[in-house]
Coordinates of N, CA and C in Angstrom, one line a residue:
X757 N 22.8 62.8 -29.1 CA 22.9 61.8 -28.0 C 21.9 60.7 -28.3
X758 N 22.5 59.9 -28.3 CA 21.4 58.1 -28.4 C 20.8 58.1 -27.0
X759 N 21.8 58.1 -26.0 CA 21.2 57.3 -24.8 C 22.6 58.4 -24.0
X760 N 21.7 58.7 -23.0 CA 20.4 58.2 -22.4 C 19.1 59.2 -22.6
X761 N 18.1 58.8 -22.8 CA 17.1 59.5 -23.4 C 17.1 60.7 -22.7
X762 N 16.9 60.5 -21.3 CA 16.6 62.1 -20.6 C 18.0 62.6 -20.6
X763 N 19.1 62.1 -21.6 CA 20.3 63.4 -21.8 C 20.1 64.7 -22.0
X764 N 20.9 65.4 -21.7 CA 20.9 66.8 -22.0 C 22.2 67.5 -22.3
X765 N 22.4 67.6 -23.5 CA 23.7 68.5 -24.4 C 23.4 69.5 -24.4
X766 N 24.2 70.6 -24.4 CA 24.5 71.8 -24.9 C 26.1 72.0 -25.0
X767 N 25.8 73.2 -26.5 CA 27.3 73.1 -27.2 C 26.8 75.0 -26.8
X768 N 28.7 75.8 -26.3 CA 28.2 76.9 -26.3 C 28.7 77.3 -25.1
X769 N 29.1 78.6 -24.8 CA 29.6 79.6 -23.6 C 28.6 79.3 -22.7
X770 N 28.7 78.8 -21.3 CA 28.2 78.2 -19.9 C 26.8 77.2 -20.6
X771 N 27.2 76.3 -20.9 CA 25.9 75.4 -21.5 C 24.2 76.1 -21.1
X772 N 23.9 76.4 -20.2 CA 22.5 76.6 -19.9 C 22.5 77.3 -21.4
X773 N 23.3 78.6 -21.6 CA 23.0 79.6 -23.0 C 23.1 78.4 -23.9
X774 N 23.9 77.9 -24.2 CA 24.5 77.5 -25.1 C 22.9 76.5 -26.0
X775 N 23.4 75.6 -27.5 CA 22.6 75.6 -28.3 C 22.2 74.1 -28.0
X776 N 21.0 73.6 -27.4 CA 20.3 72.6 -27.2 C 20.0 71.5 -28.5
X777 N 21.3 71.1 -28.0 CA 21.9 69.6 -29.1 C 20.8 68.6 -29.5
X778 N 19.7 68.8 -28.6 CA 18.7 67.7 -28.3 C 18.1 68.3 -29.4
X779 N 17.6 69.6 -30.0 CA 16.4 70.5 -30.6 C 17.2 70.6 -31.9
X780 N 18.3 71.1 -31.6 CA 19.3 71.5 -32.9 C 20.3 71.3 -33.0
X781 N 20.5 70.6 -34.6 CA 22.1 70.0 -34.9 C 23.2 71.2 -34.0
X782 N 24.1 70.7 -33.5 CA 25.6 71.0 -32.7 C 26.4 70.7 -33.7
X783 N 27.4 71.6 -34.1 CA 28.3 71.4 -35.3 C 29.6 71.9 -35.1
X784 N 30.7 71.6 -36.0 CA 31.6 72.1 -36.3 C 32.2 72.1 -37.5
X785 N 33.3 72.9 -37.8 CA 33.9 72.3 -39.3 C 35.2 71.4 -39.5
X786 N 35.0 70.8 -39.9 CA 36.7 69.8 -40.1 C 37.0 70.9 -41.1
X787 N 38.5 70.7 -39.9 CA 39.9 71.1 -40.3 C 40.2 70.4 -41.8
X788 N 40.4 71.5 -43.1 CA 40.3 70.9 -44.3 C 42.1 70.7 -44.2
X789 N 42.8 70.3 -43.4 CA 44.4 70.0 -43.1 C 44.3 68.9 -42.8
X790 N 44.0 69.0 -41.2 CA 43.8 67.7 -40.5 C 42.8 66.6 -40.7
X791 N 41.5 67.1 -41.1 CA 40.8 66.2 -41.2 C 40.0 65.8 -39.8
X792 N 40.5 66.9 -38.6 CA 39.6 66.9 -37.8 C 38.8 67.7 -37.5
X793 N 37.7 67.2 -36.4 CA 36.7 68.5 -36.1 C 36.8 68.2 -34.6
X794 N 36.9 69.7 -33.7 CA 37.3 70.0 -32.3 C 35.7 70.2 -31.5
X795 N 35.0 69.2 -30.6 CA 34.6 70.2 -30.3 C 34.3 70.7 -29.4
X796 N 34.4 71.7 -29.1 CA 34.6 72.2 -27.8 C 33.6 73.2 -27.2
X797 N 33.2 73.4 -25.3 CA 32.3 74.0 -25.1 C 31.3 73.1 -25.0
X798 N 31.3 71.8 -25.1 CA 30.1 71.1 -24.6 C 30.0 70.4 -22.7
X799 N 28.7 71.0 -22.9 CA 28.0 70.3 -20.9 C 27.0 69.3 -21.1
X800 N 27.2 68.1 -20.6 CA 26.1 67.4 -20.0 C 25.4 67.9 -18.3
X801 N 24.5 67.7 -18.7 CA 23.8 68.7 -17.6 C 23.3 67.0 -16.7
X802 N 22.9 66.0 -17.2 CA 22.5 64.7 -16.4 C 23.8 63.8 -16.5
X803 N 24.0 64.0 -14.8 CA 24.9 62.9 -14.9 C 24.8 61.0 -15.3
X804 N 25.7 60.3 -16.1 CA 24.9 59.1 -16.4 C 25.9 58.2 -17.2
X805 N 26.7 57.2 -16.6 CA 27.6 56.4 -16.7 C 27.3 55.5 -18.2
X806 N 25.9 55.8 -19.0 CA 25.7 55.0 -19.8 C 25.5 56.3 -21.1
X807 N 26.3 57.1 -21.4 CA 26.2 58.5 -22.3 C 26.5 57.6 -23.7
X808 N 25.8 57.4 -25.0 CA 26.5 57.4 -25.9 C 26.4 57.9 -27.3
X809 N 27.3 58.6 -27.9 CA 27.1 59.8 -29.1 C 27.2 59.1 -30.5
X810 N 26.1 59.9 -31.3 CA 26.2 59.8 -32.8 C 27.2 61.2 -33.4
X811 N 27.7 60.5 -34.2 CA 28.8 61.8 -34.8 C 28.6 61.8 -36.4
X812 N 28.6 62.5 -36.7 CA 27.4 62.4 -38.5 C 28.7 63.6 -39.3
X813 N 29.1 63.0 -40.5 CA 29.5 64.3 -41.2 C 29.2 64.0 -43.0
X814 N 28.7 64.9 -43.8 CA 28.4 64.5 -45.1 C 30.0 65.3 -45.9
X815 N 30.2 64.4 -46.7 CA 31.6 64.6 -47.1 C 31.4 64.2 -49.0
X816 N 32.1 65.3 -49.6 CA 32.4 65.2 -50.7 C 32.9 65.0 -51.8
X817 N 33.2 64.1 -52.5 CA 34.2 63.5 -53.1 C 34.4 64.4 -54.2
X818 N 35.9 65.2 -54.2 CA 35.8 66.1 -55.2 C 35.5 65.7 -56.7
X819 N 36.1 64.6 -57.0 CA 36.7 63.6 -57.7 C 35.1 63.8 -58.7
X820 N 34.3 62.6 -58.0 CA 32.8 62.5 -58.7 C 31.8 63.1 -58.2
X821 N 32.3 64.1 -57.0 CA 30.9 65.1 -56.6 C 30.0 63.7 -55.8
X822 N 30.3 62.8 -55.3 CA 29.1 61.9 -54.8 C 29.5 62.3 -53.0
X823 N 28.2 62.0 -52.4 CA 28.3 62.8 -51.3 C 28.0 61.0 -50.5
X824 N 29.3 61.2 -49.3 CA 28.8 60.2 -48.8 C 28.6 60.7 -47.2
X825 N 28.0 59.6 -46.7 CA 27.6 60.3 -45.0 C 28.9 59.3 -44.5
X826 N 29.2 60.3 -43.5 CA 30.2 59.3 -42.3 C 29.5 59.1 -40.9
X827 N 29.2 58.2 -40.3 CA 28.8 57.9 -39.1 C 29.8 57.2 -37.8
X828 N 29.8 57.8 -36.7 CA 30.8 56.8 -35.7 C 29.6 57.0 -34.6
X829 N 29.8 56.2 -33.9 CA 28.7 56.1 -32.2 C 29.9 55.8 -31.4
X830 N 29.6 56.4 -31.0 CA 30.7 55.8 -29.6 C 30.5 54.8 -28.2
X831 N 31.4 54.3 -28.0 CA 31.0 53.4 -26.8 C 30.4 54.5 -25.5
X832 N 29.8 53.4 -24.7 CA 29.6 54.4 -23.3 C 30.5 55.2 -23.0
X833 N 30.1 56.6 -22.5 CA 31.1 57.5 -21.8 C 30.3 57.5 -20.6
X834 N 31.0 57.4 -19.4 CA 30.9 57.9 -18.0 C 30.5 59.0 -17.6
X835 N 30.0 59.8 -17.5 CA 29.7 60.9 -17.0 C 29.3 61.3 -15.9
X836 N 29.5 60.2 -14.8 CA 29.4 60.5 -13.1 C 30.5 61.2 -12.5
X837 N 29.9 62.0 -11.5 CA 31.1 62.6 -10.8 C 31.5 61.8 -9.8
X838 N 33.0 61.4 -9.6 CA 33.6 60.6 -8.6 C 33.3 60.5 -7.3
X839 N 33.3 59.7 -7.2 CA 32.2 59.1 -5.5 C 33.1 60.4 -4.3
X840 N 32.7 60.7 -3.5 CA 33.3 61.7 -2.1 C 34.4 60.7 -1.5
X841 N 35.4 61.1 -1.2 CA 36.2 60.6 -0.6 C 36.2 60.9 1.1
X842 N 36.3 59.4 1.7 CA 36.6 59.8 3.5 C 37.5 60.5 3.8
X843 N 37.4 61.0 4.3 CA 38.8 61.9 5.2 C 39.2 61.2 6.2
X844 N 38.4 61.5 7.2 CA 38.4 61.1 8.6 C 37.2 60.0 8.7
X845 N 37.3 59.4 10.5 CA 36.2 58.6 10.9 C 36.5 59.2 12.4
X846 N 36.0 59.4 12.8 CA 36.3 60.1 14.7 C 35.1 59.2 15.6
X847 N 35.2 58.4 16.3 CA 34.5 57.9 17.7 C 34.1 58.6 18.9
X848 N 32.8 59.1 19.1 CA 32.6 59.8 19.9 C 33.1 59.8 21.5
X849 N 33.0 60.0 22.0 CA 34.1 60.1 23.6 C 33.1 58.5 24.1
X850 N 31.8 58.2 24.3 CA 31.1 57.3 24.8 C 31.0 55.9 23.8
X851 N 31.5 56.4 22.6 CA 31.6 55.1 21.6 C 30.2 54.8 21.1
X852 N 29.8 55.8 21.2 CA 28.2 55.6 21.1 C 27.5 55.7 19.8
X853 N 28.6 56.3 18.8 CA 28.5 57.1 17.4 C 29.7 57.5 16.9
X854 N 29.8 57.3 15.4 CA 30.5 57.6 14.7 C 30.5 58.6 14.0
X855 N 31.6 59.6 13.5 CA 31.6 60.9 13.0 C 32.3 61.3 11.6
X856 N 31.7 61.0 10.4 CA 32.3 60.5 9.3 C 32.6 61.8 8.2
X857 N 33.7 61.8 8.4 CA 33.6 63.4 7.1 C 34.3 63.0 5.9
X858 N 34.2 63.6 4.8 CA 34.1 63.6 3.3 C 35.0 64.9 2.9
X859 N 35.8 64.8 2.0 CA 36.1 65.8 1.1 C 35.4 66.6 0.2
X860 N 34.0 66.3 0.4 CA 32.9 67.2 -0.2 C 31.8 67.0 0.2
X861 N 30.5 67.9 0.1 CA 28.6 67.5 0.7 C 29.1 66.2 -0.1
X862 N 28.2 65.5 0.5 CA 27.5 64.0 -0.1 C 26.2 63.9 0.6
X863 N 25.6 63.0 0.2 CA 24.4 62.3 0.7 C 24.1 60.8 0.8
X864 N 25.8 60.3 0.7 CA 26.1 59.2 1.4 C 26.0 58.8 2.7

């Protein structure tokens, strides 16, 4: 993770176990077919609209054995959970107050 500093990755069966990306490389292997790598099993634990990843692989050229690094970063990823939706709005009998409910807790 670049940003955001107080990120928190984990790669791994229910993230809390899983292997703390921040402390220790998170890895996989490219597919020597496809030429991709899956990876799967990762939790952001801080939600944070401004997420953005380094992706690192050292690769070898059979050819002359010279080893080059591959780097991609990625743009911002989103990682907020979607705002609560209204349901209802209900007017109390005296109009005195409004009664506002959500499709989930909020603390809006």
């Amino acid at each position: 993770i670049i940003e955001p500093a107080s990120g928190n990755l984990r790669q791994g069966p229910g993230g809390i176990s899983g292997i703390d990306c921040g402390h220790h490389p998170c890895g996989v292997s490219i597919d020597q077919v496809t030429g991709f790598a899956s990876f799967t099993q990762l939790v952001l634990h801080t939600p944070s609209p401004l997420y953005v990843f380094k992706f690192s692989a050292f690769l070898v050229d059979p050819d002359s054995r010279l080893i080059y690094e591959w780097v991609y970063i990625s743009p911002p990823i989103d990682n907020m959970p979607p705002a609560p939706i209204l349901t209802s709005a209900i007017f109390s009998s005296s109009f005195a107050f409004i009664i506002l409910s959500f499709n989930r807790p909020t603390n809006m």
